[in-house]
Amino acid sequence: TLQSRGLGDVYKRQDIRQAVAEGTAAEIARLLEGAREGRVSIDGKPLGGGDIAVLVRKHAQAQRMAEALLALGIHSVRTSMANVFRTPQAEELERLLLALLEPRRESRVRAALATDLLGWSGPEIDALNRDPGRSGRQLEAFIGWHRQWQEQGFVRMFRSLLFEREIETRLLGFRDGERRLTNLYQLVELLHREDARVQPGMEGLLKWFSRQRQDPSADEELQLRLESDSHLVKIVTQHSSKGLQYPLVFCPFLWDETLGLRKGQQAYLFHDPAADYQAVFELGSADFKQNSRYFTQEQLAENLRLLYVALTRAQYRCYLPWGKVKGCENSALAW
């Protein structure tokens, strides 16, 4: 498949990530189709999605895999969902949903504009007081999204909003943008699933979302829902998979690791072997380059530990992509 794409002898990471995700999803689809036809079983029972775990290191990898699976009609569940309602992105999304529910309430619209999702500054919002035309256009935009939510459903409305207000680009501009965007996608996915499952309407969906955020007992309800999703493919971080086992395990991104300082990185933490391995935060001393070697060694050691965890989770079969990918020589797997 990769050769037919004409990527050459050494593949670039950005070219290969999506291909590996799609290939992994295709193999999972093949196995599940075989189970439906009675050809694939585990311990005498047909293979189910709940028998499959996809192990990842980064949130972006989890999102990529979830999208690749969904493109083939395969639903998945991520084990980190239970905490996502406690994130700043959940608070901001609630403010945005309140404005979309009541778009003629100017105070709610301005509160939504002030979130990092929409990115308006204080002076920009204050300027609306002196520009009735611009203020009116903002209200009209929210009324339009309200109408689209009402007529076409939550997820189609939110996709339009993401595109029109360039939310993805804005969030990725933050230092932790990848995490912010992943949290937002998880929340939207949970809202979409609740909307499809119960069809509570606009107000009902917002009430459900607010309850998940504010009521500590909602964690138990969410956990029950996650347990009821036991038949879905699991997307699990390598860290959280420690001590667990799964019949079939896919490790699609073990080759995709970096080692050493990032370009332009000016600070890092390491443990100094000359000082009884005391923790040191390096901020640019005369030994910056020498100490970076210790930092790199510690990175590799941690990567090797996580590699061992990933490769020992499978009870029956473990899938592992490998190839001539640029930079893969720095991975724990290459070591």
mmCIF file of C-alpha atoms in Angstrom:
data_model
loop_
_atom_site.group_PDB
_atom_site.id
_atom_site.type_symbol
_atom_site.label_atom_id
_atom_site.label_comp_id
_atom_site.label_asym_id
_atom_site.label_seq_id
_atom_site.Cartn_x
_atom_site.Cartn_y
_atom_site.Cartn_z
ATOM 1 C CA THR A 1 0.000 0.000 0.000
ATOM 2 C CA LEU A 2 2.762 2.415 0.894
ATOM 3 C CA GLN A 3 4.782 1.687 -2.239
ATOM 4 C CA SER A 4 1.706 2.285 -4.381
ATOM 5 C CA ARG A 5 1.469 5.757 -2.871
ATOM 6 C CA GLY A 6 4.878 6.542 -4.331
ATOM 7 C CA LEU A 7 6.404 7.718 -1.077
ATOM 8 C CA GLY A 8 9.896 6.484 -1.918
ATOM 9 C CA ASP A 9 12.346 4.395 0.063
ATOM 10 C CA VAL A 10 12.313 6.435 3.266
ATOM 11 C CA TYR A 11 8.891 7.625 4.341
ATOM 12 C CA LYS A 12 8.187 10.959 5.993
ATOM 13 C CA ARG A 13 6.368 10.829 9.302
ATOM 14 C CA GLN A 14 3.591 13.168 8.253
ATOM 15 C CA ASP A 15 2.899 10.937 5.242
ATOM 16 C CA ILE A 16 2.926 7.695 7.169
ATOM 17 C CA ARG A 17 0.869 8.499 10.273
ATOM 18 C CA GLN A 18 -2.465 8.594 8.478
ATOM 19 C CA ALA A 19 -1.593 5.564 6.362
ATOM 20 C CA VAL A 20 -0.785 3.535 9.487
ATOM 21 C CA ALA A 21 -3.992 4.660 11.223
ATOM 22 C CA GLU A 22 -6.071 3.735 8.183
ATOM 23 C CA GLY A 23 -4.269 0.407 7.816
ATOM 24 C CA THR A 24 -4.880 -0.417 11.478
ATOM 25 C CA ALA A 25 -8.558 0.491 11.170
ATOM 26 C CA ALA A 26 -8.865 -1.629 8.015
ATOM 27 C CA GLU A 27 -7.402 -4.694 9.753
ATOM 28 C CA ILE A 28 -9.776 -4.226 12.700
ATOM 29 C CA ALA A 29 -12.674 -3.965 10.240
ATOM 30 C CA ARG A 30 -11.510 -7.160 8.512
ATOM 31 C CA LEU A 31 -11.375 -9.046 11.813
ATOM 32 C CA LEU A 32 -14.803 -7.854 12.928
ATOM 33 C CA GLU A 33 -16.299 -8.750 9.545
ATOM 34 C CA GLY A 34 -14.759 -12.207 9.899
ATOM 35 C CA ALA A 35 -16.343 -12.518 13.348
ATOM 36 C CA ARG A 36 -19.761 -11.643 11.931
ATOM 37 C CA GLU A 37 -19.304 -14.391 9.341
ATOM 38 C CA GLY A 38 -18.275 -16.876 12.031
ATOM 39 C CA ARG A 39 -14.636 -17.123 10.912
ATOM 40 C CA VAL A 40 -12.898 -15.237 13.752
ATOM 41 C CA SER A 41 -13.404 -16.252 17.383
ATOM 42 C CA ILE A 42 -11.696 -16.180 20.764
ATOM 43 C CA ASP A 43 -12.200 -19.032 23.204
ATOM 44 C CA GLY A 44 -15.124 -20.268 21.128
ATOM 45 C CA LYS A 45 -16.895 -16.886 21.057
ATOM 46 C CA PRO A 46 -17.033 -14.485 18.095
ATOM 47 C CA LEU A 47 -14.469 -11.712 18.295
ATOM 48 C CA GLY A 48 -16.007 -8.403 19.394
ATOM 49 C CA GLY A 49 -14.795 -4.823 19.383
ATOM 50 C CA GLY A 50 -14.327 -5.032 23.144
ATOM 51 C CA ASP A 51 -11.649 -7.698 22.604
ATOM 52 C CA ILE A 52 -9.471 -5.183 20.760
ATOM 53 C CA ALA A 53 -7.274 -2.462 22.258
ATOM 54 C CA VAL A 54 -5.323 0.182 20.342
ATOM 55 C CA LEU A 55 -2.432 1.504 22.434
ATOM 56 C CA VAL A 56 -1.216 5.056 21.847
ATOM 57 C CA ARG A 57 1.196 7.468 23.496
ATOM 58 C CA LYS A 58 -0.294 10.847 22.568
ATOM 59 C CA HIS A 59 -3.779 12.318 22.532
ATOM 60 C CA ALA A 60 -3.387 13.278 18.875
ATOM 61 C CA GLN A 61 -2.706 9.620 18.053
ATOM 62 C CA ALA A 62 -5.877 8.605 19.902
ATOM 63 C CA GLN A 63 -7.887 11.145 17.930
ATOM 64 C CA ARG A 64 -6.376 10.009 14.631
ATOM 65 C CA MET A 65 -7.249 6.376 15.393
ATOM 66 C CA ALA A 66 -10.792 7.208 16.532
ATOM 67 C CA GLU A 67 -11.428 9.096 13.282
ATOM 68 C CA ALA A 68 -9.943 6.306 11.125
ATOM 69 C CA LEU A 69 -12.151 3.734 12.844
ATOM 70 C CA LEU A 70 -15.261 5.895 12.609
ATOM 71 C CA ALA A 71 -14.653 6.368 8.875
ATOM 72 C CA LEU A 72 -15.196 2.593 8.569
ATOM 73 C CA GLY A 73 -18.259 2.629 10.812
ATOM 74 C CA ILE A 74 -16.403 1.290 13.863
ATOM 75 C CA HIS A 75 -17.107 3.021 17.162
ATOM 76 C CA SER A 76 -14.441 3.241 19.834
ATOM 77 C CA VAL A 77 -14.155 4.347 23.433
ATOM 78 C CA ARG A 78 -11.248 6.161 25.069
ATOM 79 C CA THR A 79 -10.559 5.372 28.695
ATOM 80 C CA SER A 80 -9.676 8.995 29.527
ATOM 81 C CA MET A 81 -13.198 10.265 28.811
ATOM 82 C CA ALA A 82 -14.270 10.188 32.465
ATOM 83 C CA ASN A 83 -12.114 13.218 33.342
ATOM 84 C CA VAL A 84 -12.674 15.374 30.295
ATOM 85 C CA PHE A 85 -15.665 17.151 31.891
ATOM 86 C CA ARG A 86 -13.256 18.657 34.440
ATOM 87 C CA THR A 87 -11.123 20.428 31.824
ATOM 88 C CA PRO A 88 -11.142 24.171 30.995
ATOM 89 C CA GLN A 89 -12.377 23.231 27.529
ATOM 90 C CA ALA A 90 -15.541 21.753 29.079
ATOM 91 C CA GLU A 91 -16.221 25.034 30.893
ATOM 92 C CA GLU A 92 -15.709 27.049 27.723
ATOM 93 C CA LEU A 93 -17.827 24.681 25.641
ATOM 94 C CA GLU A 94 -20.663 25.034 28.165
ATOM 95 C CA ARG A 95 -20.505 28.814 27.803
ATOM 96 C CA LEU A 96 -20.631 28.467 24.038
ATOM 97 C CA LEU A 97 -23.579 26.051 24.170
ATOM 98 C CA LEU A 98 -25.488 28.437 26.461
ATOM 99 C CA ALA A 99 -25.057 31.189 23.875
ATOM 100 C CA LEU A 100 -26.147 28.879 21.071
ATOM 101 C CA LEU A 101 -29.228 27.865 23.046
ATOM 102 C CA GLU A 102 -30.253 31.493 23.687
ATOM 103 C CA PRO A 103 -28.566 33.514 20.908
ATOM 104 C CA ARG A 104 -30.657 36.635 21.512
ATOM 105 C CA ARG A 105 -29.213 37.062 25.012
ATOM 106 C CA GLU A 106 -26.333 39.386 24.263
ATOM 107 C CA SER A 107 -24.562 38.718 27.580
ATOM 108 C CA ARG A 108 -24.318 35.023 26.797
ATOM 109 C CA VAL A 109 -23.055 35.647 23.278
ATOM 110 C CA ARG A 110 -20.327 37.959 24.625
ATOM 111 C CA ALA A 111 -19.353 35.386 27.260
ATOM 112 C CA ALA A 112 -18.945 32.847 24.453
ATOM 113 C CA LEU A 113 -16.899 35.265 22.348
ATOM 114 C CA ALA A 114 -14.515 35.742 25.287
ATOM 115 C CA THR A 115 -13.587 32.033 25.392
ATOM 116 C CA ASP A 116 -10.369 30.733 23.855
ATOM 117 C CA LEU A 117 -12.590 28.788 21.456
ATOM 118 C CA LEU A 118 -13.705 32.002 19.737
ATOM 119 C CA GLY A 119 -10.776 34.133 20.846
ATOM 120 C CA TRP A 120 -12.166 37.649 21.239
ATOM 121 C CA SER A 121 -10.164 40.004 23.434
ATOM 122 C CA GLY A 122 -11.670 42.360 26.020
ATOM 123 C CA PRO A 123 -11.167 45.488 23.874
ATOM 124 C CA GLU A 124 -12.757 43.744 20.860
ATOM 125 C CA ILE A 125 -15.842 42.820 22.870
ATOM 126 C CA ASP A 126 -16.028 46.323 24.373
ATOM 127 C CA ALA A 127 -15.902 47.792 20.858
ATOM 128 C CA LEU A 128 -19.227 46.076 20.111
ATOM 129 C CA ASN A 129 -20.866 48.696 22.367
ATOM 130 C CA ARG A 130 -19.837 51.380 19.875
ATOM 131 C CA ASP A 131 -20.591 49.408 16.719
ATOM 132 C CA PRO A 132 -24.237 48.234 16.684
ATOM 133 C CA GLY A 133 -23.823 46.832 13.179
ATOM 134 C CA ARG A 134 -21.009 44.496 14.144
ATOM 135 C CA SER A 135 -22.791 43.516 17.339
ATOM 136 C CA GLY A 136 -25.882 42.664 15.334
ATOM 137 C CA ARG A 137 -23.891 40.514 12.928
ATOM 138 C CA GLN A 138 -22.548 38.466 15.837
ATOM 139 C CA LEU A 139 -26.041 37.898 17.166
ATOM 140 C CA GLU A 140 -27.231 36.902 13.683
ATOM 141 C CA ALA A 141 -24.406 34.383 13.394
ATOM 142 C CA PHE A 142 -25.399 32.755 16.700
ATOM 143 C CA ILE A 143 -29.048 32.738 15.671
ATOM 144 C CA GLY A 144 -28.010 30.948 12.471
ATOM 145 C CA TRP A 145 -26.110 28.255 14.379
ATOM 146 C CA HIS A 146 -29.068 27.916 16.765
ATOM 147 C CA ARG A 147 -31.351 27.298 13.796
ATOM 148 C CA GLN A 148 -28.925 24.808 12.266
ATOM 149 C CA TRP A 149 -28.685 22.906 15.570
ATOM 150 C CA GLN A 150 -32.485 22.804 15.741
ATOM 151 C CA GLU A 151 -32.924 21.623 12.140
ATOM 152 C CA GLN A 152 -29.847 19.496 11.415
ATOM 153 C CA GLY A 153 -28.659 18.287 14.807
ATOM 154 C CA PHE A 154 -25.837 19.133 17.167
ATOM 155 C CA VAL A 155 -22.830 17.625 15.410
ATOM 156 C CA ARG A 156 -23.533 19.152 11.968
ATOM 157 C CA MET A 157 -24.008 22.550 13.559
ATOM 158 C CA PHE A 158 -20.790 22.268 15.529
ATOM 159 C CA ARG A 159 -18.785 21.213 12.491
ATOM 160 C CA SER A 160 -19.987 24.363 10.720
ATOM 161 C CA LEU A 161 -19.024 26.465 13.725
ATOM 162 C CA LEU A 162 -15.557 24.868 13.893
ATOM 163 C CA PHE A 163 -14.930 25.708 10.249
ATOM 164 C CA GLU A 164 -16.448 29.189 10.133
ATOM 165 C CA ARG A 165 -14.684 30.439 13.258
ATOM 166 C CA GLU A 166 -11.386 28.555 12.603
ATOM 167 C CA ILE A 167 -11.448 27.044 16.089
ATOM 168 C CA GLU A 168 -8.970 24.275 15.285
ATOM 169 C CA THR A 169 -6.318 26.703 14.049
ATOM 170 C CA ARG A 170 -6.853 29.006 17.027
ATOM 171 C CA LEU A 171 -6.504 26.249 19.631
ATOM 172 C CA LEU A 172 -3.429 24.782 17.977
ATOM 173 C CA GLY A 173 -1.784 28.185 18.327
ATOM 174 C CA PHE A 174 -1.559 27.677 22.090
ATOM 175 C CA ARG A 175 1.443 25.944 23.606
ATOM 176 C CA ASP A 176 -0.805 23.062 24.743
ATOM 177 C CA GLY A 177 -3.034 23.397 21.707
ATOM 178 C CA GLU A 178 -2.960 19.727 20.785
ATOM 179 C CA ARG A 179 -4.322 18.783 24.206
ATOM 180 C CA ARG A 180 -6.971 21.532 24.107
ATOM 181 C CA LEU A 181 -8.201 20.390 20.715
ATOM 182 C CA THR A 182 -8.260 16.737 21.753
ATOM 183 C CA ASN A 183 -10.321 17.592 24.843
ATOM 184 C CA LEU A 184 -12.754 19.553 22.707
ATOM 185 C CA TYR A 185 -13.118 16.686 20.220
ATOM 186 C CA GLN A 186 -13.764 14.231 23.061
ATOM 187 C CA LEU A 187 -16.463 16.458 24.531
ATOM 188 C CA VAL A 188 -18.140 16.911 21.153
ATOM 189 C CA GLU A 189 -18.018 13.156 20.601
ATOM 190 C CA LEU A 190 -19.689 12.523 23.978
ATOM 191 C CA LEU A 191 -22.356 15.131 23.233
ATOM 192 C CA HIS A 192 -22.995 13.597 19.825
ATOM 193 C CA ARG A 193 -23.359 10.110 21.295
ATOM 194 C CA GLU A 194 -25.747 11.325 24.004
ATOM 195 C CA ASP A 195 -27.743 13.252 21.405
ATOM 196 C CA ALA A 196 -28.040 10.158 19.183
ATOM 197 C CA ARG A 197 -28.807 7.834 22.103
ATOM 198 C CA VAL A 198 -31.527 9.820 23.881
ATOM 199 C CA GLN A 199 -32.469 12.612 21.432
ATOM 200 C CA PRO A 200 -33.032 15.016 24.347
ATOM 201 C CA GLY A 201 -33.383 18.155 22.251
ATOM 202 C CA MET A 202 -31.238 21.272 22.523
ATOM 203 C CA GLU A 203 -32.133 22.204 26.095
ATOM 204 C CA GLY A 204 -32.018 18.595 27.292
ATOM 205 C CA LEU A 205 -28.579 18.031 25.816
ATOM 206 C CA LEU A 206 -27.215 21.158 27.480
ATOM 207 C CA LYS A 207 -28.721 20.120 30.829
ATOM 208 C CA TRP A 208 -27.056 16.713 30.502
ATOM 209 C CA PHE A 209 -23.708 18.342 29.720
ATOM 210 C CA SER A 210 -23.966 20.763 32.662
ATOM 211 C CA ARG A 211 -24.832 17.902 35.011
ATOM 212 C CA GLN A 212 -21.751 15.961 33.937
ATOM 213 C CA ARG A 213 -19.632 19.009 34.796
ATOM 214 C CA GLN A 214 -21.213 19.985 38.108
ATOM 215 C CA ASP A 215 -22.467 16.807 39.786
ATOM 216 C CA PRO A 216 -19.722 14.563 41.284
ATOM 217 C CA SER A 217 -22.104 11.587 41.098
ATOM 218 C CA ALA A 218 -22.211 12.060 37.332
ATOM 219 C CA ASP A 219 -18.796 10.406 37.194
ATOM 220 C CA GLU A 220 -20.455 7.179 38.317
ATOM 221 C CA GLU A 221 -23.125 7.526 35.652
ATOM 222 C CA LEU A 222 -20.493 8.170 32.982
ATOM 223 C CA GLN A 223 -18.457 5.202 34.179
ATOM 224 C CA LEU A 224 -21.547 3.001 33.861
ATOM 225 C CA ARG A 225 -22.010 4.257 30.324
ATOM 226 C CA LEU A 226 -18.378 3.516 29.533
ATOM 227 C CA GLU A 227 -18.813 0.016 30.938
ATOM 228 C CA SER A 228 -21.906 -0.422 28.771
ATOM 229 C CA ASP A 229 -19.616 0.392 25.838
ATOM 230 C CA SER A 230 -17.528 -2.695 26.616
ATOM 231 C CA HIS A 231 -18.285 -4.024 23.136
ATOM 232 C CA LEU A 232 -16.486 -1.077 21.512
ATOM 233 C CA VAL A 233 -12.841 -1.003 20.413
ATOM 234 C CA LYS A 234 -10.760 0.483 23.208
ATOM 235 C CA ILE A 235 -8.220 3.252 22.599
ATOM 236 C CA VAL A 236 -5.899 3.263 25.601
ATOM 237 C CA THR A 237 -2.719 5.161 26.460
ATOM 238 C CA GLN A 238 0.351 3.054 27.113
ATOM 239 C CA HIS A 239 0.627 4.597 30.582
ATOM 240 C CA SER A 240 -2.899 3.601 31.619
ATOM 241 C CA SER A 241 -2.609 0.103 30.121
ATOM 242 C CA LYS A 242 -0.096 -1.020 32.758
ATOM 243 C CA GLY A 243 -1.290 -4.194 34.477
ATOM 244 C CA LEU A 244 -4.132 -4.745 31.989
ATOM 245 C CA GLN A 245 -4.533 -7.376 29.274
ATOM 246 C CA TYR A 246 -6.528 -7.492 26.061
ATOM 247 C CA PRO A 247 -7.080 -10.417 23.652
ATOM 248 C CA LEU A 248 -5.856 -8.435 20.619
ATOM 249 C CA VAL A 249 -3.602 -5.385 20.802
ATOM 250 C CA PHE A 250 -2.611 -2.917 18.080
ATOM 251 C CA CYS A 251 0.425 -0.676 18.631
ATOM 252 C CA PRO A 252 0.313 1.521 15.528
ATOM 253 C CA PHE A 253 2.680 4.317 16.546
ATOM 254 C CA LEU A 254 5.629 2.778 18.416
ATOM 255 C CA TRP A 255 7.909 3.927 15.600
ATOM 256 C CA ASP A 256 6.724 7.539 15.991
ATOM 257 C CA GLU A 257 8.915 8.784 18.831
ATOM 258 C CA THR A 258 11.319 11.684 19.202
ATOM 259 C CA LEU A 259 14.475 11.660 21.273
ATOM 260 C CA GLY A 260 16.492 14.556 22.645
ATOM 261 C CA LEU A 261 15.685 18.235 22.883
ATOM 262 C CA ARG A 262 13.096 19.756 20.603
ATOM 263 C CA LYS A 263 14.231 22.473 18.218
ATOM 264 C CA GLY A 264 14.586 25.681 20.224
ATOM 265 C CA GLN A 265 14.014 23.994 23.599
ATOM 266 C CA GLN A 266 15.800 26.048 26.261
ATOM 267 C CA ALA A 267 14.944 24.202 29.487
ATOM 268 C CA TYR A 268 14.568 20.617 30.636
ATOM 269 C CA LEU A 269 14.570 18.409 33.721
ATOM 270 C CA PHE A 270 17.155 15.671 34.326
ATOM 271 C CA HIS A 271 18.717 13.721 37.200
ATOM 272 C CA ASP A 272 22.389 14.525 37.687
ATOM 273 C CA PRO A 273 24.552 11.375 38.120
ATOM 274 C CA ALA A 274 27.346 13.533 39.586
ATOM 275 C CA ALA A 275 25.042 14.647 42.431
ATOM 276 C CA ASP A 276 23.527 11.325 43.466
ATOM 277 C CA TYR A 277 20.910 11.666 40.696
ATOM 278 C CA GLN A 278 19.346 14.739 42.224
ATOM 279 C CA ALA A 279 16.652 16.326 40.068
ATOM 280 C CA VAL A 280 17.961 19.402 38.227
ATOM 281 C CA PHE A 281 16.030 21.902 36.123
ATOM 282 C CA GLU A 282 18.473 23.041 33.425
ATOM 283 C CA LEU A 283 17.836 26.623 32.324
ATOM 284 C CA GLY A 284 20.977 27.318 30.296
ATOM 285 C CA SER A 285 24.082 26.675 32.370
ATOM 286 C CA ALA A 286 27.568 26.194 30.912
ATOM 287 C CA ASP A 287 26.886 22.420 30.973
ATOM 288 C CA PHE A 288 23.632 22.709 29.017
ATOM 289 C CA LYS A 289 24.837 20.513 26.114
ATOM 290 C CA GLN A 290 26.462 17.877 28.337
ATOM 291 C CA ASN A 291 23.425 17.646 30.594
ATOM 292 C CA SER A 292 21.144 17.232 27.589
ATOM 293 C CA ARG A 293 22.746 13.800 27.105
ATOM 294 C CA TYR A 294 21.468 12.737 30.508
ATOM 295 C CA PHE A 295 18.046 14.100 29.564
ATOM 296 C CA THR A 296 18.103 12.047 26.336
ATOM 297 C CA GLN A 297 19.183 8.896 28.183
ATOM 298 C CA GLU A 298 16.290 9.277 30.608
ATOM 299 C CA GLN A 299 13.893 9.810 27.711
ATOM 300 C CA LEU A 300 15.071 6.590 26.075
ATOM 301 C CA ALA A 301 14.766 4.671 29.354
ATOM 302 C CA GLU A 302 11.158 5.826 29.786
ATOM 303 C CA ASN A 303 10.365 5.015 26.159
ATOM 304 C CA LEU A 304 11.797 1.517 26.636
ATOM 305 C CA ARG A 305 9.666 0.967 29.730
ATOM 306 C CA LEU A 306 6.535 1.999 27.857
ATOM 307 C CA LEU A 307 7.530 -0.165 24.887
ATOM 308 C CA TYR A 308 7.746 -3.170 27.199
ATOM 309 C CA VAL A 309 4.313 -2.340 28.624
ATOM 310 C CA ALA A 310 2.796 -2.052 25.142
ATOM 311 C CA LEU A 311 4.257 -5.291 23.819
ATOM 312 C CA THR A 312 3.152 -7.359 26.824
ATOM 313 C CA ARG A 313 -0.545 -6.395 26.966
ATOM 314 C CA ALA A 314 -1.802 -8.889 24.337
ATOM 315 C CA GLN A 315 -3.173 -12.279 25.354
ATOM 316 C CA TYR A 316 -3.267 -13.744 21.828
ATOM 317 C CA ARG A 317 -1.951 -11.347 19.182
ATOM 318 C CA CYS A 318 -0.097 -8.043 18.978
ATOM 319 C CA TYR A 319 0.057 -5.990 15.755
ATOM 320 C CA LEU A 320 3.132 -3.845 15.244
ATOM 321 C CA PRO A 321 3.799 -1.691 12.143
ATOM 322 C CA TRP A 322 7.427 -1.060 11.253
ATOM 323 C CA GLY A 323 9.253 0.360 8.276
ATOM 324 C CA LYS A 324 11.781 2.826 6.950
ATOM 325 C CA VAL A 325 10.294 5.944 8.451
ATOM 326 C CA LYS A 326 12.411 9.061 8.727
ATOM 327 C CA GLY A 327 13.609 9.446 12.310
ATOM 328 C CA CYS A 328 12.422 6.022 13.485
ATOM 329 C CA GLU A 329 16.020 5.134 14.382
ATOM 330 C CA ASN A 330 15.488 7.257 17.513
ATOM 331 C CA SER A 331 12.607 5.125 18.756
ATOM 332 C CA ALA A 332 12.833 2.640 21.614
ATOM 333 C CA LEU A 333 11.768 -0.060 19.173
ATOM 334 C CA ALA A 334 14.803 0.621 16.965
ATOM 335 C CA TRP A 335 17.055 0.462 20.038
#
